[in-house]
């Protein structure tokens, strides 16, 4: 006779005894459950699961107080098939929840038009960094996403369709009491025969009949192909206090390879956040488009029409090898936690540790079948685990093959092509000639032009280092091939032999561009632009060279001998201007000084012989007029001690300045020490990004 029989048998002869017996059985069962639960608590848990799960309200078994979610993406122009696919993807996101908003990174007019057709939950963000051909920078996208006030930020490919399990997964992940980052690889399908209804909430077949979510997922399970190396994935994180990774995210170009893998690798190594793979919990897909793959044999090798630009891929490869740990310490993706849904429950699996952790409660289940209880739920869990483990080999890949591919960091665009791409409607370009020592000033100058929406600029690189830097920064750059001297980093300022040789390149390049029938505004990069001067400068017409005056005296003529500043002048492409510039270049070639004295002595005459009034000269042989600019509008670095003003920007704006030149000071470092603290600086050297209004903190270093 067992315990229950010996204890209860004497009392079972009456009704009261029966009730007492049932009550004791219930108590004993409760005790057994408590002991089992206590034993479960003793099993080890990763630190990510040790915190309490955040409370969540339920309605009909569904989570309803989900976090606010902002999905960030960088679409291509909404044209043709590409536009249709992107529109379908974005509408699939919006239909998942009213808590979702979408931010489109673009400067294209078709993207603005598309956003206007949708709800207020879709906005366009043009204020991030783009290349001159419109490719967005991934590090700028992530920085803008991190500045969001949403509970969860998501970065996703614009062609990726999301199904309802995305919102459920994000809501469950948000319950974790630890900062996290998840990623989910997208699945490619050869075709997708479904579309959304007018409200964007229900999927329909071609005949108009509704399709249940399960049917969509069944279709996806039959049609998809999975390859992590393709970089098609979504990355999401909660708005916690911990950074995503150590160090600085390099200036990868979005959609050109390796940036997603680099970010995940660094996040895993940094170990700030709980990083997990949600590819088995989130159904996301895209139509396989072979036309978007990079192809070195393509007829459109430069990729100006198709977007297949080989230098962008080469640039990302170069950055992935030089920065971070991806090249030297690539993480094994089979050794991280994977989130999946099985039998209505969310579970974390780690195959390397042979363990599975339920998301809803503490405790773990071993993946070793011989030690598991044979309950129905546990058998189902093992079947789900077997399915996931069977696909791990197809999902893992190494980036070593990509990193070992040798491709040059070269724009491969001739000066003629760049001019045709960049010149404005008046065939005018702004030209900067620069060496590597002035790379930071170049970028602040470029960022300022971007803020002023001036895009018709070109950069002439004086050395290989600045050329490669410009290519990686997405600038329209060409290389000056005939430079005979190595440019000093800190000793190429006014008066040095290096300075003399470098400045002579400027007039040669201006002359070359004038002969190609383009007008040129030559601007040094130590010039801060308050507003666009081109409408004013071009209004002087042909046969007039308009230049800044370097005169510092407040009274008297502004065109005295050798007061023409060749760091800022506008030249019109006409026969008289070209002939006059040829004389300047020839004079400078035979001079042991910089080109600046050659400008004045050739055009205004030695000693100012060709001056016709206090602000103009007339070169007699070519009949070219030289107009010196009003110094209140175009002040040099010594005029009225503007750089010594407590608020330089305010003082200049009161005068109506178009620009201010950071000259009349010797040396790159001294220029930086004067300009950066003044507030006339637009570039964050530490992150290699233009400063934007959404930056929470603006740090600059020099």
Coordinates of C-alpha atoms in Angstrom, one line a residue, residues 179-611:
X179 CA 20.0 46.5 -24.0
X180 CA 19.9 44.3 -27.1
X181 CA 20.6 44.3 -30.8
X182 CA 19.0 41.8 -33.2
X183 CA 19.5 41.0 -36.8
X184 CA 17.5 39.0 -39.3
X185 CA 18.7 37.8 -42.7
X186 CA 16.3 38.3 -45.5
X187 CA 15.1 35.5 -47.7
X188 CA 15.2 35.9 -51.4
X189 CA 12.2 34.6 -53.5
X190 CA 12.1 34.4 -57.3
X191 CA 8.5 35.7 -57.3
X192 CA 5.9 37.0 -54.9
X193 CA 2.4 36.6 -56.3
X194 CA 0.6 38.7 -53.6
X195 CA -0.2 42.4 -53.1
X196 CA -1.7 44.5 -50.4
X197 CA -5.2 45.9 -50.3
X198 CA -5.9 49.6 -50.3
X199 CA -5.5 49.9 -46.5
X200 CA -2.2 48.0 -46.5
X201 CA -3.4 45.6 -43.9
X202 CA -4.4 42.5 -45.8
X203 CA -2.5 40.4 -48.4
X204 CA -4.4 39.5 -51.5
X205 CA -4.0 37.1 -54.4
X206 CA -4.2 38.2 -58.0
X207 CA -7.9 37.3 -58.0
X208 CA -8.5 39.7 -55.0
X209 CA -9.0 37.0 -52.4
X210 CA -7.4 37.4 -49.0
X211 CA -4.4 35.4 -48.0
X212 CA -3.9 34.3 -44.4
X213 CA -0.5 35.0 -42.8
X214 CA 0.2 31.3 -42.4
X215 CA -0.3 30.8 -46.1
X216 CA 2.3 33.5 -46.8
X217 CA 4.7 31.9 -44.4
X218 CA 4.1 28.5 -46.0
X219 CA 4.9 30.1 -49.4
X220 CA 8.0 31.6 -48.0
X221 CA 9.2 28.3 -46.6
X222 CA 8.9 26.7 -50.0
X223 CA 10.4 29.4 -52.2
X224 CA 13.1 31.1 -50.2
X225 CA 16.9 31.0 -50.5
X226 CA 19.1 32.2 -47.7
X227 CA 22.6 33.6 -47.9
X228 CA 24.0 35.8 -45.1
X229 CA 26.8 36.9 -47.4
X230 CA 24.4 38.8 -49.5
X231 CA 24.1 41.4 -46.7
X232 CA 20.3 41.6 -47.1
X233 CA 19.1 41.9 -43.5
X234 CA 17.4 44.1 -41.0
X235 CA 19.1 45.3 -37.9
X236 CA 17.2 46.5 -34.8
X237 CA 18.1 47.7 -31.4
X238 CA 16.3 49.2 -28.4
X239 CA 17.0 52.8 -27.3
X240 CA 19.1 51.9 -24.3
X241 CA 22.0 53.6 -22.7
X242 CA 24.7 51.2 -23.9
X243 CA 26.4 51.9 -27.2
X244 CA 26.1 49.4 -30.1
X245 CA 29.8 48.7 -30.2
X246 CA 33.2 50.0 -29.2
X247 CA 35.0 52.5 -31.4
X248 CA 33.8 54.4 -34.4
X249 CA 31.7 53.1 -37.3
X250 CA 33.8 53.7 -40.6
X251 CA 32.2 55.6 -43.5
X252 CA 30.8 52.5 -45.3
X253 CA 28.5 53.1 -48.2
X254 CA 25.1 51.7 -47.7
X255 CA 24.2 48.7 -49.9
X256 CA 27.8 48.2 -51.1
X257 CA 28.7 45.2 -48.9
X258 CA 30.2 44.3 -45.5
X259 CA 28.7 47.1 -43.4
X260 CA 26.1 44.9 -41.8
X261 CA 28.5 42.1 -41.1
X262 CA 31.0 44.6 -39.7
X263 CA 28.5 46.2 -37.3
X264 CA 27.3 42.8 -36.0
X265 CA 30.9 41.5 -35.6
X266 CA 31.9 44.6 -33.6
X267 CA 28.7 44.4 -31.5
X268 CA 29.4 40.8 -30.6
X269 CA 33.0 41.5 -29.7
X270 CA 32.2 44.6 -27.7
X271 CA 29.7 42.7 -25.6
X272 CA 27.8 45.8 -24.5
X273 CA 24.5 44.5 -25.7
X274 CA 22.8 41.1 -26.0
X275 CA 23.2 40.3 -29.7
X276 CA 21.0 37.6 -31.2
X277 CA 19.9 36.3 -34.5
X278 CA 16.1 36.6 -35.1
X279 CA 16.2 35.2 -38.7
X280 CA 14.0 32.3 -37.7
X281 CA 11.5 34.5 -35.8
X282 CA 11.0 37.3 -38.4
X283 CA 9.7 36.6 -41.9
X284 CA 11.3 39.1 -44.2
X285 CA 11.8 38.6 -47.9
X286 CA 12.8 40.3 -51.1
X287 CA 12.5 39.5 -54.8
X288 CA 15.8 38.2 -56.1
X289 CA 17.2 40.8 -58.5
X290 CA 20.3 39.7 -60.3
X291 CA 20.4 43.1 -62.0
X292 CA 21.5 44.7 -58.8
X293 CA 24.5 42.5 -58.2
X294 CA 28.0 43.9 -58.7
X295 CA 29.5 42.8 -62.0
X296 CA 32.9 43.8 -63.2
X297 CA 32.1 42.6 -66.7
X298 CA 29.0 44.8 -67.0
X299 CA 28.8 47.0 -70.0
X300 CA 28.0 49.9 -67.7
X301 CA 31.3 49.5 -65.9
X302 CA 31.2 52.9 -64.2
X303 CA 27.7 52.2 -63.0
X304 CA 26.3 55.7 -63.6
X305 CA 23.1 54.3 -65.0
X306 CA 22.6 51.1 -63.0
X307 CA 24.3 52.0 -59.7
X308 CA 26.9 49.1 -60.0
X309 CA 29.9 51.3 -59.2
X310 CA 32.9 49.1 -58.5
X311 CA 34.8 51.8 -56.6
X312 CA 32.1 51.8 -54.0
X313 CA 32.4 48.1 -53.4
X314 CA 36.2 48.5 -53.3
X315 CA 35.9 51.3 -50.7
X316 CA 33.8 49.2 -48.3
X317 CA 36.2 46.3 -48.7
X318 CA 39.1 48.6 -47.9
X319 CA 37.4 50.0 -44.8
X320 CA 36.4 46.5 -43.5
X321 CA 40.0 45.4 -43.7
X322 CA 41.5 48.5 -42.1
X323 CA 39.0 49.2 -39.2
X324 CA 37.6 47.0 -36.5
X325 CA 38.1 43.3 -36.0
X326 CA 36.2 41.7 -38.9
X327 CA 39.4 40.9 -40.9
X328 CA 41.4 39.7 -37.9
X329 CA 38.8 38.3 -35.6
X330 CA 35.6 37.4 -37.4
X331 CA 32.9 36.0 -35.2
X332 CA 31.4 32.6 -35.8
X333 CA 27.7 33.1 -36.2
X334 CA 26.9 29.6 -35.2
X335 CA 28.0 30.5 -31.7
X336 CA 25.4 33.1 -31.0
X337 CA 21.9 33.0 -29.7
X338 CA 19.1 32.5 -32.1
X339 CA 15.5 33.5 -31.4
X340 CA 12.8 31.3 -32.8
X341 CA 9.1 30.6 -32.3
X342 CA 8.0 27.0 -31.7
X343 CA 4.5 26.0 -30.7
X344 CA 3.5 29.5 -29.9
X345 CA 6.5 30.1 -27.6
X346 CA 9.6 32.2 -28.2
X347 CA 12.8 30.4 -27.4
X348 CA 16.5 31.2 -27.6
X349 CA 18.8 28.5 -28.8
X350 CA 22.6 28.3 -28.7
X351 CA 23.8 25.3 -30.6
X352 CA 27.4 25.6 -29.4
X353 CA 26.3 25.5 -25.8
X354 CA 23.6 22.8 -26.5
X355 CA 21.0 24.7 -24.6
X356 CA 17.6 26.5 -25.2
X357 CA 16.2 29.2 -23.1
X358 CA 12.5 30.1 -23.1
X359 CA 11.9 33.8 -23.4
X360 CA 8.8 33.8 -21.2
X361 CA 10.2 32.3 -18.0
X362 CA 13.5 31.6 -16.3
X363 CA 15.1 28.2 -16.9
X364 CA 16.7 26.2 -19.6
X365 CA 16.3 23.0 -21.6
X366 CA 19.2 21.0 -22.7
X367 CA 19.5 20.2 -26.4
X368 CA 20.7 16.7 -25.5
X369 CA 17.7 14.5 -26.1
X370 CA 18.6 11.9 -23.6
X371 CA 18.3 14.2 -20.6
X372 CA 15.0 15.9 -21.6
X373 CA 11.6 14.9 -20.4
X374 CA 9.5 13.4 -23.1
X375 CA 6.5 15.8 -22.9
X376 CA 4.7 16.8 -26.1
X377 CA 6.0 20.4 -25.9
X378 CA 9.6 19.3 -25.4
X379 CA 9.4 16.9 -28.3
X380 CA 8.0 19.7 -30.5
X381 CA 10.8 22.0 -29.3
X382 CA 13.4 19.4 -30.2
X383 CA 11.9 19.1 -33.7
X384 CA 12.0 22.9 -34.1
X385 CA 15.7 22.9 -32.9
X386 CA 16.6 20.1 -35.4
X387 CA 15.1 22.2 -38.2
X388 CA 17.1 25.2 -37.2
X389 CA 20.3 23.3 -36.8
X390 CA 19.8 21.7 -40.2
X391 CA 19.9 25.1 -41.9
X392 CA 22.9 26.6 -40.0
X393 CA 25.4 25.4 -42.5
X394 CA 23.6 27.3 -45.3
X395 CA 23.5 30.5 -43.3
X396 CA 27.0 30.8 -42.1
X397 CA 29.6 32.4 -44.3
X398 CA 33.0 34.0 -44.0
X399 CA 33.9 37.4 -45.4
X400 CA 37.5 36.4 -46.0
X401 CA 36.9 35.9 -49.7
X402 CA 35.4 39.3 -50.0
X403 CA 38.2 41.0 -48.1
X404 CA 40.8 39.3 -50.2
X405 CA 39.4 40.6 -53.4
X406 CA 41.8 43.2 -54.9
X407 CA 40.1 46.3 -56.3
X408 CA 41.6 49.7 -56.7
X409 CA 40.3 52.7 -54.7
X410 CA 39.8 54.7 -57.9
X411 CA 36.9 56.8 -59.1
X412 CA 37.8 56.1 -62.8
X413 CA 35.9 59.1 -64.0
X414 CA 37.6 61.6 -66.2
X415 CA 37.6 65.3 -65.7
X416 CA 35.3 65.7 -68.6
X417 CA 32.7 63.2 -67.2
X418 CA 32.9 64.8 -63.8
X419 CA 32.3 68.3 -65.3
X420 CA 29.3 67.0 -67.2
X421 CA 27.9 65.5 -64.0
X422 CA 28.6 68.3 -61.7
X423 CA 28.3 71.6 -63.5
X424 CA 25.1 73.7 -62.9
X425 CA 22.8 74.9 -65.6
X426 CA 25.1 77.8 -66.4
X427 CA 28.0 75.3 -66.9
X428 CA 29.8 76.6 -63.8
X429 CA 31.8 74.6 -61.3
X430 CA 33.4 75.4 -57.9
X431 CA 36.9 74.1 -57.8
X432 CA 39.0 73.2 -54.7
X433 CA 42.7 72.1 -55.1
X434 CA 43.9 70.4 -52.0
X435 CA 46.5 68.0 -50.5
X436 CA 46.1 65.5 -47.7
X437 CA 47.3 67.8 -45.0
X438 CA 44.1 69.9 -45.5
X439 CA 41.7 67.0 -45.6
X440 CA 39.7 68.1 -42.5
X441 CA 39.4 71.7 -43.8
X442 CA 38.3 70.2 -47.1
X443 CA 35.5 68.2 -45.4
X444 CA 34.3 71.2 -43.4
X445 CA 34.2 73.2 -46.6
X446 CA 32.3 70.4 -48.4
X447 CA 29.8 70.0 -45.5
X448 CA 29.1 73.7 -45.6
X449 CA 28.4 73.6 -49.4
X450 CA 26.1 70.6 -48.7
X451 CA 24.2 72.7 -46.1
X452 CA 23.9 75.5 -48.6
X453 CA 22.6 72.9 -51.2
X454 CA 25.5 73.8 -53.5
X455 CA 26.4 70.6 -55.4
X456 CA 28.4 71.8 -58.4
X457 CA 31.9 71.5 -56.9
X458 CA 34.9 69.4 -57.8
X459 CA 38.1 68.5 -55.9
X460 CA 41.5 68.3 -57.5
X461 CA 43.7 66.0 -55.5
X462 CA 47.4 66.9 -55.2
X463 CA 48.5 63.5 -53.8
X464 CA 47.5 59.9 -53.7
X465 CA 46.4 60.0 -50.0
X466 CA 43.9 62.9 -50.5
X467 CA 42.6 61.2 -53.6
X468 CA 41.8 58.0 -51.8
X469 CA 40.4 59.9 -48.9
X470 CA 38.1 61.8 -51.2
X471 CA 36.9 58.6 -53.0
X472 CA 36.1 57.0 -49.6
X473 CA 34.3 60.2 -48.6
X474 CA 32.2 60.1 -51.8
X475 CA 33.5 63.3 -53.3
X476 CA 33.8 64.2 -57.0
X477 CA 37.5 64.1 -57.2
X478 CA 40.1 63.9 -59.9
X479 CA 43.9 63.6 -59.6
X480 CA 46.4 66.1 -60.8
X481 CA 48.9 63.9 -62.5
X482 CA 51.9 66.2 -62.9
X483 CA 52.8 67.3 -59.4
X484 CA 56.6 66.9 -59.0
X485 CA 56.8 67.4 -55.2
X486 CA 55.6 65.6 -52.1
X487 CA 53.3 67.8 -50.1
X488 CA 54.4 68.4 -46.5
X489 CA 51.7 67.7 -43.9
X490 CA 52.5 70.7 -41.6
X491 CA 55.0 72.7 -43.7
X492 CA 53.1 73.7 -46.8
X493 CA 51.9 77.2 -45.8
X494 CA 52.3 80.6 -47.2
X495 CA 56.0 81.4 -48.1
X496 CA 57.2 77.8 -48.2
X497 CA 58.6 76.2 -51.4
X498 CA 55.8 73.6 -51.1
X499 CA 53.2 76.3 -51.1
X500 CA 54.7 78.0 -54.1
X501 CA 54.5 74.8 -56.2
X502 CA 51.0 73.8 -55.0
X503 CA 49.4 77.2 -55.7
X504 CA 50.6 77.1 -59.3
X505 CA 48.5 74.0 -59.8
X506 CA 45.4 76.0 -59.2
X507 CA 45.7 78.3 -62.1
X508 CA 46.7 75.5 -64.4
X509 CA 43.6 73.5 -63.5
X510 CA 41.3 76.6 -63.8
X511 CA 42.7 77.2 -67.3
X512 CA 42.2 73.6 -68.3
X513 CA 38.5 73.7 -67.2
X514 CA 37.9 77.0 -68.9
X515 CA 39.2 75.5 -72.2
X516 CA 36.6 72.8 -71.8
X517 CA 33.9 75.6 -71.9
X518 CA 33.0 75.6 -68.2
X519 CA 33.1 78.7 -65.9
X520 CA 35.1 78.3 -62.7
X521 CA 34.9 79.6 -59.2
X522 CA 38.2 78.8 -57.6
X523 CA 37.9 78.6 -53.8
X524 CA 40.5 77.6 -51.2
X525 CA 39.1 75.2 -48.5
X526 CA 40.0 77.6 -45.7
X527 CA 37.2 79.8 -46.8
X528 CA 33.9 79.6 -44.9
X529 CA 30.8 80.3 -47.0
X530 CA 27.8 82.0 -45.4
X531 CA 25.7 82.0 -48.6
X532 CA 26.0 81.2 -52.2
X533 CA 28.0 83.8 -54.0
X534 CA 27.6 82.4 -57.5
X535 CA 24.6 84.5 -58.6
X536 CA 26.5 87.7 -57.7
X537 CA 29.8 86.7 -59.2
X538 CA 28.3 85.5 -62.5
X539 CA 26.4 88.7 -62.8
X540 CA 29.6 90.6 -63.8
X541 CA 29.5 88.8 -67.2
X542 CA 32.2 87.6 -69.6
X543 CA 35.6 89.1 -69.9
X544 CA 35.6 90.0 -66.2
X545 CA 37.7 88.1 -63.6
X546 CA 36.2 88.7 -60.2
X547 CA 38.7 88.2 -57.3
X548 CA 38.9 88.7 -53.5
X549 CA 41.1 91.6 -52.3
X550 CA 43.8 90.8 -49.8
X551 CA 44.1 94.4 -48.7
X552 CA 43.8 94.8 -44.9
X553 CA 43.9 98.6 -44.6
X554 CA 40.4 100.0 -43.9
X555 CA 40.9 103.1 -46.1
X556 CA 42.3 103.5 -49.6
X557 CA 42.2 101.4 -52.8
X558 CA 41.6 97.7 -52.5
X559 CA 43.6 96.9 -55.7
X560 CA 47.0 98.0 -54.6
X561 CA 50.0 96.0 -55.8
X562 CA 49.8 92.2 -55.1
X563 CA 46.6 92.5 -53.2
X564 CA 44.7 90.1 -55.6
X565 CA 44.0 86.9 -53.7
X566 CA 44.2 83.9 -56.0
X567 CA 42.5 81.7 -53.4
X568 CA 39.0 83.0 -54.4
X569 CA 38.2 84.2 -57.9
X570 CA 35.6 83.7 -60.6
X571 CA 36.6 83.2 -64.2
X572 CA 34.2 83.1 -67.1
X573 CA 34.9 80.7 -70.0
X574 CA 35.5 83.1 -72.9
X575 CA 38.4 83.9 -75.2
X576 CA 39.7 87.0 -73.3
X577 CA 39.7 85.3 -69.9
X578 CA 41.4 82.2 -71.3
X579 CA 44.1 84.3 -73.0
X580 CA 44.7 86.2 -69.8
X581 CA 44.9 83.1 -67.7
X582 CA 47.4 81.6 -70.2
X583 CA 49.7 84.6 -69.5
X584 CA 49.3 84.1 -65.7
X585 CA 50.2 80.4 -65.9
X586 CA 53.2 81.2 -68.1
X587 CA 54.4 84.0 -65.8
X588 CA 54.0 81.7 -62.7
X589 CA 56.0 78.9 -64.4
X590 CA 59.0 81.2 -64.7
X591 CA 58.7 82.6 -61.2
X592 CA 60.3 81.4 -58.0
X593 CA 57.3 82.8 -56.1
X594 CA 53.7 81.5 -55.7
X595 CA 51.1 82.1 -58.4
X596 CA 49.5 85.0 -56.4
X597 CA 52.0 87.7 -57.5
X598 CA 51.8 86.4 -61.0
X599 CA 48.1 87.1 -61.1
X600 CA 48.5 90.7 -60.1
X601 CA 51.7 91.5 -62.0
X602 CA 50.2 90.0 -65.2
X603 CA 46.7 91.4 -65.0
X604 CA 47.1 94.6 -63.1
X605 CA 50.7 95.3 -64.1
X606 CA 53.8 95.5 -62.0
X607 CA 53.2 98.2 -59.4
X608 CA 49.6 98.5 -60.4
X609 CA 50.2 100.1 -63.8
X610 CA 46.9 98.7 -65.3
X611 CA 44.7 100.0 -62.5

